[in-house]
Coordinates of C-alpha atoms in Angstrom, one line a residue:
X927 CA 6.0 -24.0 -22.6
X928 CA 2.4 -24.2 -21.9
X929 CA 3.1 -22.1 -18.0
X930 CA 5.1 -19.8 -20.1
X931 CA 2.1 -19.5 -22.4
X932 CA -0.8 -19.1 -19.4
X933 CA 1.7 -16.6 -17.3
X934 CA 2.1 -14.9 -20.0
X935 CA -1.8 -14.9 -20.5
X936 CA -2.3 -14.6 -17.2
X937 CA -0.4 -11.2 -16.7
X938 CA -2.0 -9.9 -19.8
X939 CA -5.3 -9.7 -17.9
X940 CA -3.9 -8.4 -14.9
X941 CA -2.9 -5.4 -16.8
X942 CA -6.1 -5.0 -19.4
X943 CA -8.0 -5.7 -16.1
X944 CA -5.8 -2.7 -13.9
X945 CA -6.1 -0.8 -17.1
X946 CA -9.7 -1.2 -17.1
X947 CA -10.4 -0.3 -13.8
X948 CA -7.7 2.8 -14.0
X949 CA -9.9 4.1 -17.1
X950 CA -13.4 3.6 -15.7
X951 CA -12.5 5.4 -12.2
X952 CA -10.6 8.4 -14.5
X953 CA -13.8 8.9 -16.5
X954 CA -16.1 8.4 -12.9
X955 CA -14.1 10.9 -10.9
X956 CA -13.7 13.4 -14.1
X957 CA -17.5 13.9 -14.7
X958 CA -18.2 13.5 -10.5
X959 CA -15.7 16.9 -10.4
X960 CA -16.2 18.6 -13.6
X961 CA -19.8 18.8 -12.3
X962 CA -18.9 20.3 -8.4
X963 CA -16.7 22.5 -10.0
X964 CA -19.2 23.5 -12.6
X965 CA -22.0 23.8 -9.8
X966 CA -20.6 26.5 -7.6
X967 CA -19.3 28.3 -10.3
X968 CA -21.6 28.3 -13.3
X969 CA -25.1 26.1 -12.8
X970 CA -26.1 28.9 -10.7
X971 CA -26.7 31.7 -13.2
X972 CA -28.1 29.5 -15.8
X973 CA -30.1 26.7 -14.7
X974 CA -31.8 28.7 -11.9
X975 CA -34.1 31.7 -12.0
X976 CA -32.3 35.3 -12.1
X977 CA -34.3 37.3 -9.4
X978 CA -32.6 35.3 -5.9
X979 CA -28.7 34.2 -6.5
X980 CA -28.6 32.8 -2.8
X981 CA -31.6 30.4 -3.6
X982 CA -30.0 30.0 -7.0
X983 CA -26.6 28.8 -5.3
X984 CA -28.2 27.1 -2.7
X985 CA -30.4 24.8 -5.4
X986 CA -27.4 24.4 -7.8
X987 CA -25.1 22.8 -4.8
X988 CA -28.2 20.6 -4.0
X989 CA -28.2 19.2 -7.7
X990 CA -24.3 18.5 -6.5
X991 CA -25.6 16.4 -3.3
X992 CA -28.2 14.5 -5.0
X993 CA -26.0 12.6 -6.3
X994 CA -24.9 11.4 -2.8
X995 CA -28.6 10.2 -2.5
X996 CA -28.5 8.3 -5.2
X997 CA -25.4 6.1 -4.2
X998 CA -26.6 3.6 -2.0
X999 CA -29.7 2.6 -4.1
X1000 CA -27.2 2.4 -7.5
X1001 CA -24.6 0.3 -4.5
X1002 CA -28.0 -2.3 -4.0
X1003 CA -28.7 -2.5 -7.7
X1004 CA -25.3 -2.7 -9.2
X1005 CA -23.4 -4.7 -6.1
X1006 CA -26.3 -7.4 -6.9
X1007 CA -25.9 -7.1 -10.8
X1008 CA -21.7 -7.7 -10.6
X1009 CA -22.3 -10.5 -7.9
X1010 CA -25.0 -12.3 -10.6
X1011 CA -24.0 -11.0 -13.7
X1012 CA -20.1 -10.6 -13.5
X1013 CA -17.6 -8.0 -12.6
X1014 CA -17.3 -7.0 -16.9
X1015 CA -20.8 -6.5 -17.4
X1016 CA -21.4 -4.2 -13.8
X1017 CA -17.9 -2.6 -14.8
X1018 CA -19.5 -1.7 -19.3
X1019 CA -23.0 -0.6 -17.3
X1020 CA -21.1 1.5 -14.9
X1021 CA -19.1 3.6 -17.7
X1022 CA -22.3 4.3 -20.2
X1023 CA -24.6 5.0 -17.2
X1024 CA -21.6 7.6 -15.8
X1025 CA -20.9 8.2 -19.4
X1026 CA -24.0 9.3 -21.3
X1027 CA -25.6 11.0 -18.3
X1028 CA -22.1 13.4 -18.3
X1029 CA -22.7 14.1 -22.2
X1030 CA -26.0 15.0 -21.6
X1031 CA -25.6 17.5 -19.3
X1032 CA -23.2 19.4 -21.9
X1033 CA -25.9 18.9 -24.2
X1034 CA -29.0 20.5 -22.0
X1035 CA -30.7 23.8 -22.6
X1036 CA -30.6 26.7 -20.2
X1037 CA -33.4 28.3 -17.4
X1038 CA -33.7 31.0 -20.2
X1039 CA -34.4 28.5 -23.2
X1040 CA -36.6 25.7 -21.2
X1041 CA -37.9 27.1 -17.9
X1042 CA -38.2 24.6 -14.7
X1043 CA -37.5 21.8 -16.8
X1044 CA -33.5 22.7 -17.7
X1045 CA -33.2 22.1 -13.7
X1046 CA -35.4 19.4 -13.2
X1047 CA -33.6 17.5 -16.0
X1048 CA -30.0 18.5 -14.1
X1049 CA -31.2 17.0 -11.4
X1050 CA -31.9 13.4 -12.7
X1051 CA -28.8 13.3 -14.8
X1052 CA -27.2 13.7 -11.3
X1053 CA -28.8 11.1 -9.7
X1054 CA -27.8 8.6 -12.7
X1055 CA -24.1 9.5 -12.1
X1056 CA -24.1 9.1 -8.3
X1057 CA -26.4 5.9 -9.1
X1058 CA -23.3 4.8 -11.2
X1059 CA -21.1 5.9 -9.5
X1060 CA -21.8 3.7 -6.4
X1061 CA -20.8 0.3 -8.3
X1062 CA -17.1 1.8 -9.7
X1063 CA -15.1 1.3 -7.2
X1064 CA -16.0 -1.9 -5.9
X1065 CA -16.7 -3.6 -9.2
X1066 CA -13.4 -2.6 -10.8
X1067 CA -11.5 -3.3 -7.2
X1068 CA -13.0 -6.7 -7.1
X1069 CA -11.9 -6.7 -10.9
X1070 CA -8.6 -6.2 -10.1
X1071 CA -8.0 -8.3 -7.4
X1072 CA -9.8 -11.5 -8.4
X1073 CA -7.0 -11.0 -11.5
X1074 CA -3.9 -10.7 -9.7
X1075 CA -1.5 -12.8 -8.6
X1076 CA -0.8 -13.4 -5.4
X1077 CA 1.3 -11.0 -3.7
X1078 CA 0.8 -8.2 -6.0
X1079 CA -2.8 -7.8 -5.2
X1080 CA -2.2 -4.5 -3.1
X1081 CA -0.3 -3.1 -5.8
X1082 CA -2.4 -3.5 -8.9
X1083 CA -6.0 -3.1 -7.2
X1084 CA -4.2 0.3 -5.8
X1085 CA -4.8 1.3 -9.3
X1086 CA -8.8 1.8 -8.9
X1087 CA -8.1 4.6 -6.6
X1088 CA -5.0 6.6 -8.6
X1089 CA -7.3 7.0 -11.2
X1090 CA -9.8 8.5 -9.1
X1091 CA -7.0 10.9 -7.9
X1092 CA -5.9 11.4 -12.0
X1093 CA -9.4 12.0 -12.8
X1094 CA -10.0 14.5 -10.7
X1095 CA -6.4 16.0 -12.0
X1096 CA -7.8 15.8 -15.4
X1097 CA -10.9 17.5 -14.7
X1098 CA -9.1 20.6 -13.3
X1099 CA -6.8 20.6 -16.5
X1100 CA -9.6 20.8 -18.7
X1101 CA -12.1 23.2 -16.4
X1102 CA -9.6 25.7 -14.8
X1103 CA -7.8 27.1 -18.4
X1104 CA -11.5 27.8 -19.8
X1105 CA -12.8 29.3 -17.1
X1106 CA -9.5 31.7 -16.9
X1107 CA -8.9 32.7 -20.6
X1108 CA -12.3 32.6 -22.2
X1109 CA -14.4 36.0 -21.7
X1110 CA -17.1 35.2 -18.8
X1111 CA -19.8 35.9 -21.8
X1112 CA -17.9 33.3 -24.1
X1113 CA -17.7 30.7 -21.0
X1114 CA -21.3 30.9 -19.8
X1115 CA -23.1 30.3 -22.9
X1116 CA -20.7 27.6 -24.3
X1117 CA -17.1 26.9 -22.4
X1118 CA -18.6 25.4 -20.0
X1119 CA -20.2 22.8 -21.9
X1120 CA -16.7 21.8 -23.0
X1121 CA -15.6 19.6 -20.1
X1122 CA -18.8 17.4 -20.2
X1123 CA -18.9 16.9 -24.2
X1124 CA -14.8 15.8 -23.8
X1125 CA -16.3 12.5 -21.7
X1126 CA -17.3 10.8 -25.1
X1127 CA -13.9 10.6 -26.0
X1128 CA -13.2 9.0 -22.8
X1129 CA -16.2 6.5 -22.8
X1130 CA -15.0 5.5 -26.1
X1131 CA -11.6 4.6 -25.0
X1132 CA -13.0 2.8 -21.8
X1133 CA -15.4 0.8 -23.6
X1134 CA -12.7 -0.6 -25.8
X1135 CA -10.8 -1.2 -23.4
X1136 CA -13.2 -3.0 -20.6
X1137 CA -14.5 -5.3 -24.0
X1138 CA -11.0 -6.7 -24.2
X1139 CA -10.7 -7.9 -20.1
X1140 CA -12.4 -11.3 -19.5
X1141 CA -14.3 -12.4 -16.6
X1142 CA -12.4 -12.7 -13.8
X1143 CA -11.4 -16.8 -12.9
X1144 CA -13.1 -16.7 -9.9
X1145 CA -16.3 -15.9 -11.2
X1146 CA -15.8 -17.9 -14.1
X1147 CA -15.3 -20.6 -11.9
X1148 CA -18.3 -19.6 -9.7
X1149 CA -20.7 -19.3 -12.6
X1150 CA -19.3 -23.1 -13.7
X1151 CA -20.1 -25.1 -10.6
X1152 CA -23.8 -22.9 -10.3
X1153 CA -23.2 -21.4 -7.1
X1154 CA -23.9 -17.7 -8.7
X1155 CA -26.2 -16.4 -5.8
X1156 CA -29.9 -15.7 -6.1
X1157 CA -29.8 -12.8 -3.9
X1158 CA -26.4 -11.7 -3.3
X1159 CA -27.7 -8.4 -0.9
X1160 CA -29.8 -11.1 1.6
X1161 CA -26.6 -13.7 1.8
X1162 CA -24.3 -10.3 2.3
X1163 CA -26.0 -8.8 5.3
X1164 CA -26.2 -12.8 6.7
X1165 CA -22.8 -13.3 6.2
X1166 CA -20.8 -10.7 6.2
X1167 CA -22.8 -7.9 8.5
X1168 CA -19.4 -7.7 10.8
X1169 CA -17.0 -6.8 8.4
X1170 CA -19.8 -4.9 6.0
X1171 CA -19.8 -2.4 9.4
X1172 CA -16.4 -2.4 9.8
X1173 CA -16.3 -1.3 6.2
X1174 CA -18.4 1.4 6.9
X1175 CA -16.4 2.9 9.6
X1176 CA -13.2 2.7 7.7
X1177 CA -14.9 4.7 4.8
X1178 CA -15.9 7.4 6.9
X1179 CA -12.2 8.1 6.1
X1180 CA -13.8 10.5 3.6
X1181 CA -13.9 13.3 6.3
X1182 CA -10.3 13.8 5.1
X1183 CA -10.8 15.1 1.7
X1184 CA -14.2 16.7 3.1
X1185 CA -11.7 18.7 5.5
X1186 CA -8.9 19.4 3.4
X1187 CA -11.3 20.8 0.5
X1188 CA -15.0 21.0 1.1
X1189 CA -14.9 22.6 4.8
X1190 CA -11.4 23.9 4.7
X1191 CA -12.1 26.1 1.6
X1192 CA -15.3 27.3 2.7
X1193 CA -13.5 28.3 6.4
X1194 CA -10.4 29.9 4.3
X1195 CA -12.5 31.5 1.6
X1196 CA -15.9 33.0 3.1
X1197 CA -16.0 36.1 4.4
X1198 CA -18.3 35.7 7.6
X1199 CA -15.2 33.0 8.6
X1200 CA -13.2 36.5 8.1
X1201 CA -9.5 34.8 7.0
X1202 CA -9.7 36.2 3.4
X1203 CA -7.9 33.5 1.5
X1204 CA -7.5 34.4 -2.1
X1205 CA -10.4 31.9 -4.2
X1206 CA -7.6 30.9 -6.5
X1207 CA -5.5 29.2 -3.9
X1208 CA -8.4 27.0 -3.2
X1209 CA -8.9 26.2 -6.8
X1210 CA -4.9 24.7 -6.6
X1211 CA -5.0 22.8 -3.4
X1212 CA -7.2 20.0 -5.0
X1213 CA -4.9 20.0 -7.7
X1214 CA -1.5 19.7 -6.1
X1215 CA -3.0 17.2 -3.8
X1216 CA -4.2 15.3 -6.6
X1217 CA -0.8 15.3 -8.1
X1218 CA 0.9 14.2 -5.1
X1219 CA -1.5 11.1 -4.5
X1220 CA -1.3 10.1 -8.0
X1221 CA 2.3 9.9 -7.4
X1222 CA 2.3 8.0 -3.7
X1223 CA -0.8 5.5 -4.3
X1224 CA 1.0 3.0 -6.0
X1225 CA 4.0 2.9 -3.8
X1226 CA 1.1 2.1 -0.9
X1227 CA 0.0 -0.4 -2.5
X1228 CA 3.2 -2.1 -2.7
X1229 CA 3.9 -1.6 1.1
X1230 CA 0.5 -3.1 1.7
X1231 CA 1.8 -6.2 -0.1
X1232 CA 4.6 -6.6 2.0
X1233 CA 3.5 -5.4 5.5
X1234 CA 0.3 -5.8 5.3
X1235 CA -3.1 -3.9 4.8
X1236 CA -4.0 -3.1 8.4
X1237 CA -1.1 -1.0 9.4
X1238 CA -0.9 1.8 6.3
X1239 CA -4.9 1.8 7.0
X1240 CA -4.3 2.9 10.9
X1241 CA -1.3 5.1 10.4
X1242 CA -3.0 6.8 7.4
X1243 CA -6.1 7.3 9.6
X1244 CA -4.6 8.4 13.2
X1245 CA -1.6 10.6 11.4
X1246 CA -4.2 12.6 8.8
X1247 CA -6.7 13.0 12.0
X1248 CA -4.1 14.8 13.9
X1249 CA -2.7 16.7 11.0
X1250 CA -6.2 18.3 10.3
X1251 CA -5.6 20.2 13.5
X1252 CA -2.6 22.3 12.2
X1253 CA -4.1 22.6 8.3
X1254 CA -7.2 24.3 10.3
X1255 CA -4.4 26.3 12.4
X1256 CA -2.6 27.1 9.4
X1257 CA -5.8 28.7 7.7
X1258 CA -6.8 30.7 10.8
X1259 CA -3.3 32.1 11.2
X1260 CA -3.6 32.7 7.4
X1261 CA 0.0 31.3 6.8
X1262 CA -1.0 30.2 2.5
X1263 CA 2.6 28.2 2.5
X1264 CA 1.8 26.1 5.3
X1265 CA -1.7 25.7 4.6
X1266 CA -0.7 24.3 1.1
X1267 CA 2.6 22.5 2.8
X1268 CA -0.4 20.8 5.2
X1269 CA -3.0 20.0 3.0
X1270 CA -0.7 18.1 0.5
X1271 CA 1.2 15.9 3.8
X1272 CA -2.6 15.6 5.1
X1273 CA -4.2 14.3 2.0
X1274 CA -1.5 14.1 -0.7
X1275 CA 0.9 11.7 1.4
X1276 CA -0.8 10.1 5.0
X1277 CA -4.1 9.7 3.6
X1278 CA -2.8 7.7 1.1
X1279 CA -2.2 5.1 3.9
X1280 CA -5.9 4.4 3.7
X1281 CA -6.5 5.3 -0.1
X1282 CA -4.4 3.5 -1.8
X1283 CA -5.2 -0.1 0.6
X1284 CA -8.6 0.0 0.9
X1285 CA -9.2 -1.5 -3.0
X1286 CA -7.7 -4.6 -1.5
X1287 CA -8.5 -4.4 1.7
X1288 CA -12.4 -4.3 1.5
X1289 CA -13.0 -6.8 -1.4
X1290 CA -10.4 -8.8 0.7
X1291 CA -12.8 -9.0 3.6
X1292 CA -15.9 -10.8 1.4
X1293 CA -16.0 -14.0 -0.5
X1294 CA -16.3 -14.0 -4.3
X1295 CA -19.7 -14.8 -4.4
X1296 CA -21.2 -11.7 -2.3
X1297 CA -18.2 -9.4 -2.6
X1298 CA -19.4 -6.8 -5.0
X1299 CA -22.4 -6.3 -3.3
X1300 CA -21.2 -6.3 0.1
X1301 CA -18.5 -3.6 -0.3
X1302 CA -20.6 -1.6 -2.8
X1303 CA -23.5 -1.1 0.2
X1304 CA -21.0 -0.7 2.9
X1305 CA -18.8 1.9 1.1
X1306 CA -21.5 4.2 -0.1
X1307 CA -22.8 4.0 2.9
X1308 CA -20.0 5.0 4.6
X1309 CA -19.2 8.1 1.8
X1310 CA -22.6 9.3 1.6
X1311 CA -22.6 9.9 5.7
X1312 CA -19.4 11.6 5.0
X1313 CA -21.0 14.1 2.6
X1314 CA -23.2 15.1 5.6
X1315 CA -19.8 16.2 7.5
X1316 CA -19.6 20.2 5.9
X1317 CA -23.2 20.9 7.5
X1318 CA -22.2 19.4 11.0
X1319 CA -19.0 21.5 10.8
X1320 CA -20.8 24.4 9.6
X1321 CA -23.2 23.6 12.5
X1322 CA -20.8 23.1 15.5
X1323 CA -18.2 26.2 13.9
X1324 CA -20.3 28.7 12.4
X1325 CA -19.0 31.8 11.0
X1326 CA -18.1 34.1 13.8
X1327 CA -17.1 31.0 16.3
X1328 CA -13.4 31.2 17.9
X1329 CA -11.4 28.0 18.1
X1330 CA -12.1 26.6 14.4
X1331 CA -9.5 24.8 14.0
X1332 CA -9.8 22.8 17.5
X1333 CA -13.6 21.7 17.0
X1334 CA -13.4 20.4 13.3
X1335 CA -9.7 19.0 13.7
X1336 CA -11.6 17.2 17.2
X1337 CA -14.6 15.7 15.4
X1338 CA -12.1 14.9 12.5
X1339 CA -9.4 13.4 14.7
X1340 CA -12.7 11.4 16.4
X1341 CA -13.6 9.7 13.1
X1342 CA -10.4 8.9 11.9
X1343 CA -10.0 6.9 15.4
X1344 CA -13.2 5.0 14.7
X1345 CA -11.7 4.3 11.2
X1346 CA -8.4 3.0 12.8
X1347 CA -10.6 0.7 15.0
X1348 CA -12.6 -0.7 12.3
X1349 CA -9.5 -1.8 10.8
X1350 CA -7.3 -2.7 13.8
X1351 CA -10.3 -5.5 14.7
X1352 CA -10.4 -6.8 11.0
X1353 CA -8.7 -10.1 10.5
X1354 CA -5.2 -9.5 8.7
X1355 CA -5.7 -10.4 4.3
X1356 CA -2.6 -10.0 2.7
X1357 CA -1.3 -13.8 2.5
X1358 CA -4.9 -15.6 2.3
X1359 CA -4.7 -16.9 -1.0
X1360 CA -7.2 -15.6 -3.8
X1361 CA -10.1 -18.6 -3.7
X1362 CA -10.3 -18.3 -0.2
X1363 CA -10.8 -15.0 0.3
X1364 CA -13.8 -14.1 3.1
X1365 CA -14.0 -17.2 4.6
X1366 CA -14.0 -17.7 8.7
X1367 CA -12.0 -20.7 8.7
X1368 CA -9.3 -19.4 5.4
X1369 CA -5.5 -20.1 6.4
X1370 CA -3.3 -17.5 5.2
X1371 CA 0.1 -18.9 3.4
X1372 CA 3.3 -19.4 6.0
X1373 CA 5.7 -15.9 5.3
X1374 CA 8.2 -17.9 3.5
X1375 CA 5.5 -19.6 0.6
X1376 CA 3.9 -15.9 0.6
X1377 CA 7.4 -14.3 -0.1
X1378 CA 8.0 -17.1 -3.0
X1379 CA 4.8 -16.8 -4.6
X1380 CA 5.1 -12.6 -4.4
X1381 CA 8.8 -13.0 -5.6
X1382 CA 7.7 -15.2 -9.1
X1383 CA 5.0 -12.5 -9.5
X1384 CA 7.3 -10.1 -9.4
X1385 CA 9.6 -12.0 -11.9
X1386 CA 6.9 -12.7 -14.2
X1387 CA 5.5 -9.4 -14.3
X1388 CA 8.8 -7.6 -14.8
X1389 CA 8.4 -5.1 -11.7
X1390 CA 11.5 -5.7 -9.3
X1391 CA 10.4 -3.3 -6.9

């Protein structure tokens, strides 16, 4: 009775601690989008000066890359804080940080009412979300993992990343009606304020939820014998500095998205690129992509449990390299159906192959005691040299070039190799049981005690698939 009693306990915070992380990266990736969308197409005319729109646009999207900046400082502070204080307490920081600084921004006054200030204080709002921002992911992925049983690991720490994907969905649900049925008087002076006030309602459902999860057992456990580390960030570059740069490769992953929405609406949209795509095409692609990856990610993660982590990683990566190519065709031809019908098998489907594994994969990697910090740092790391991508495409294919679609889908193709690489020399983590996670000398479990153990996971947790 008493097994019945802990497995029953036991899958109870699996699925607060999955529900946890789902929440926190929903209410991350809502306020990280409602803000890009809000500053190309609003922060512009009213946080800036009136007299020079280009300067205005250029300072408003600068406000939106600050908070790339600010990642890997919040990835040092907050990695250290969940590998000393506990995965809860980095996880409760995270949300209010992320949180507040989003409600504030709907609360701020305009150029007109407050001068330079209204832009100075846009700017360090921003740089506390992409501070907090930078321990989310690998605080509730560590979460997760250090929760589940094994077998299922894949599966459930998938979950992190579908709620960045439904975050971003929910943003566009919110932001897009507004902007198209409220007058453009009506929507400047309050609509857009909307989106950010909504992200109370979400903190307030987080927070209840993330007080209910308990410290994972590993930590627990860590915390319990005193071998909590001092300095988490000096014992992770010692110990782990191969697989931290391995991590950092596989992250520059994030050239896919930067393609398929960053670059690839700019080339399809702008008129010195000269394809004319309608703006409103570009406003759905996210969306339907979104959609689709909300509805693949967990199926990933499944696969990962059963075939591994490294081969969805380097199929993911070489497949979405090479399908960049004929998205950036499909745009210069101006063919809409298949540049939709591309972007959504590019980053909707293959991608996933990377997406929805890496949650497992990377906290995986590192042992308990340094793992927050050492995937925080190498992530952000990784993302934040993404976000300098659109400027090197910009660079090497400037408006006017010829052949597009064969220089971007190249250097894209190129990084998604290195990525494939990075993962193809990682040691293989699916069967290395919990505790022994990151270490040299772990042995994973034979196939046939891995296929029991993931078999009475799936009994006990009532998912036959």
């Amino acid at each position: 009775m008493p097994d019945h009693h802990a497995a029953d306990s036991g899958l109870q915070q699996t699925r607060k601690a999955t529900a946890s992380g789902w929440i926190g990266s929903v209410l991350e990736y809502y306020d990280f989008f409602i803000y890009a969308t809000a500053a190309s197409l609003i922060f512009p005319q009213i946080f800036f000066p009136a007299g020079n729109p280009t300067a205005a646009i250029v300072a408003s999207l600068a406000t939106y890359g600050v908070g790339y900046v600010a990642r890997p400082i919040g990835a040092l502070v907050l990695g250290h804080w969940g590998d000393t204080h506990g995965r809860k307490q980095v996880l409760v920081l995270c949300m209010f940080l992320m949180g507040f600084s989003t409600l504030a921004v709907g609360l701020l006054p305009t150029y007109a009412q407050a001068g330079l200030l209204a832009p100075a204080m846009l700017v360090v709002l921003r740089l506390i979300q992409g501070f907090a921002v930078a321990g989310e992911i690998s605080g509730a992925s560590s979460m997760i993992l250090e929760h589940a049983p094994t077998g299922r690991r894949g599966f459930y720490a998938s979950f992190a990343l579908q709620g960045v994907q439904a975050g971003q969905v929910l943003a566009a649900a919110v932001f897009l009606p507004l902007a198209y049925f409220l007058p453009a008087e009506q929507f400047n002076t309050w609509g857009w304020r909307v989106p950010f006030l909504l992200s109370f309602i979400v903190i307030l459902v987080g927070y209840y939820i993330r007080r209910e999860v308990q410290e994972t057992p590993v930590f627990t456990a860590e915390r319990r014998q005193g071998a909590v580390p001092r300095a988490p960030i000096v014992q992770a570059f010692q110990e782990n500095g191969p697989n931290m740069l391995r991590v950092v490769c596989m992250a520059l992953m994030n050239v896919i998205p930067v393609v398929a929405t960053v670059f690839g609406a700019a080339y399809a949209v702008q008129p010195g690129y000269g394809v004319g795509f309608d703006k409103s095409v570009y406003l759905w692609i996210p969306v339907l992509g979104n959609i689709v990856a909300v509805l693949v990610i967990p199926h990933v993660g499944n696969l990962s449990d059963r075939i591994g982590r490294r081969p969805p990683i380097i199929v993911g990566a070489l497949a979405s390299g090479l399908l960049a190519f004929l998205y950036l065709y499909a745009i210069s031809i101006h063919h809409v159906p298949m540049a939709i019908g591309m972007s959504l098998l590019m980053w909707g489907v293959v991608y996933q192959g990377y997406n929805a594994v890496f949650p497992s994969f990377y906290p995986e990697l590192f042992p308990a005691r340094t793992r927050v910090t050492s995937m925080a740092i190498s992530q952000n790391v990784g993302t934040t040299l993404t976000a300098l991508l659109p400027a090197l495409f910009a660079a090497v294919a400037p408006p006017g070039s010829t052949n597009v679609p064969a220089t971007v889908g190249a250097i894209a193709f190129g990084v998604t190799a290195i990525a494939a690489l990075a993962a193809w020399s990682a040691r293989e983590t699916f069967r290395i049981p919990t505790q022994d996670l990151g270490q040299p000398d772990a042995q994973p479990l034979s196939e046939a005690a891995y296929e029991q153990a993931r078999q009475e996971a799936l009994r006990s947790h009532g998912r036959g698939r």
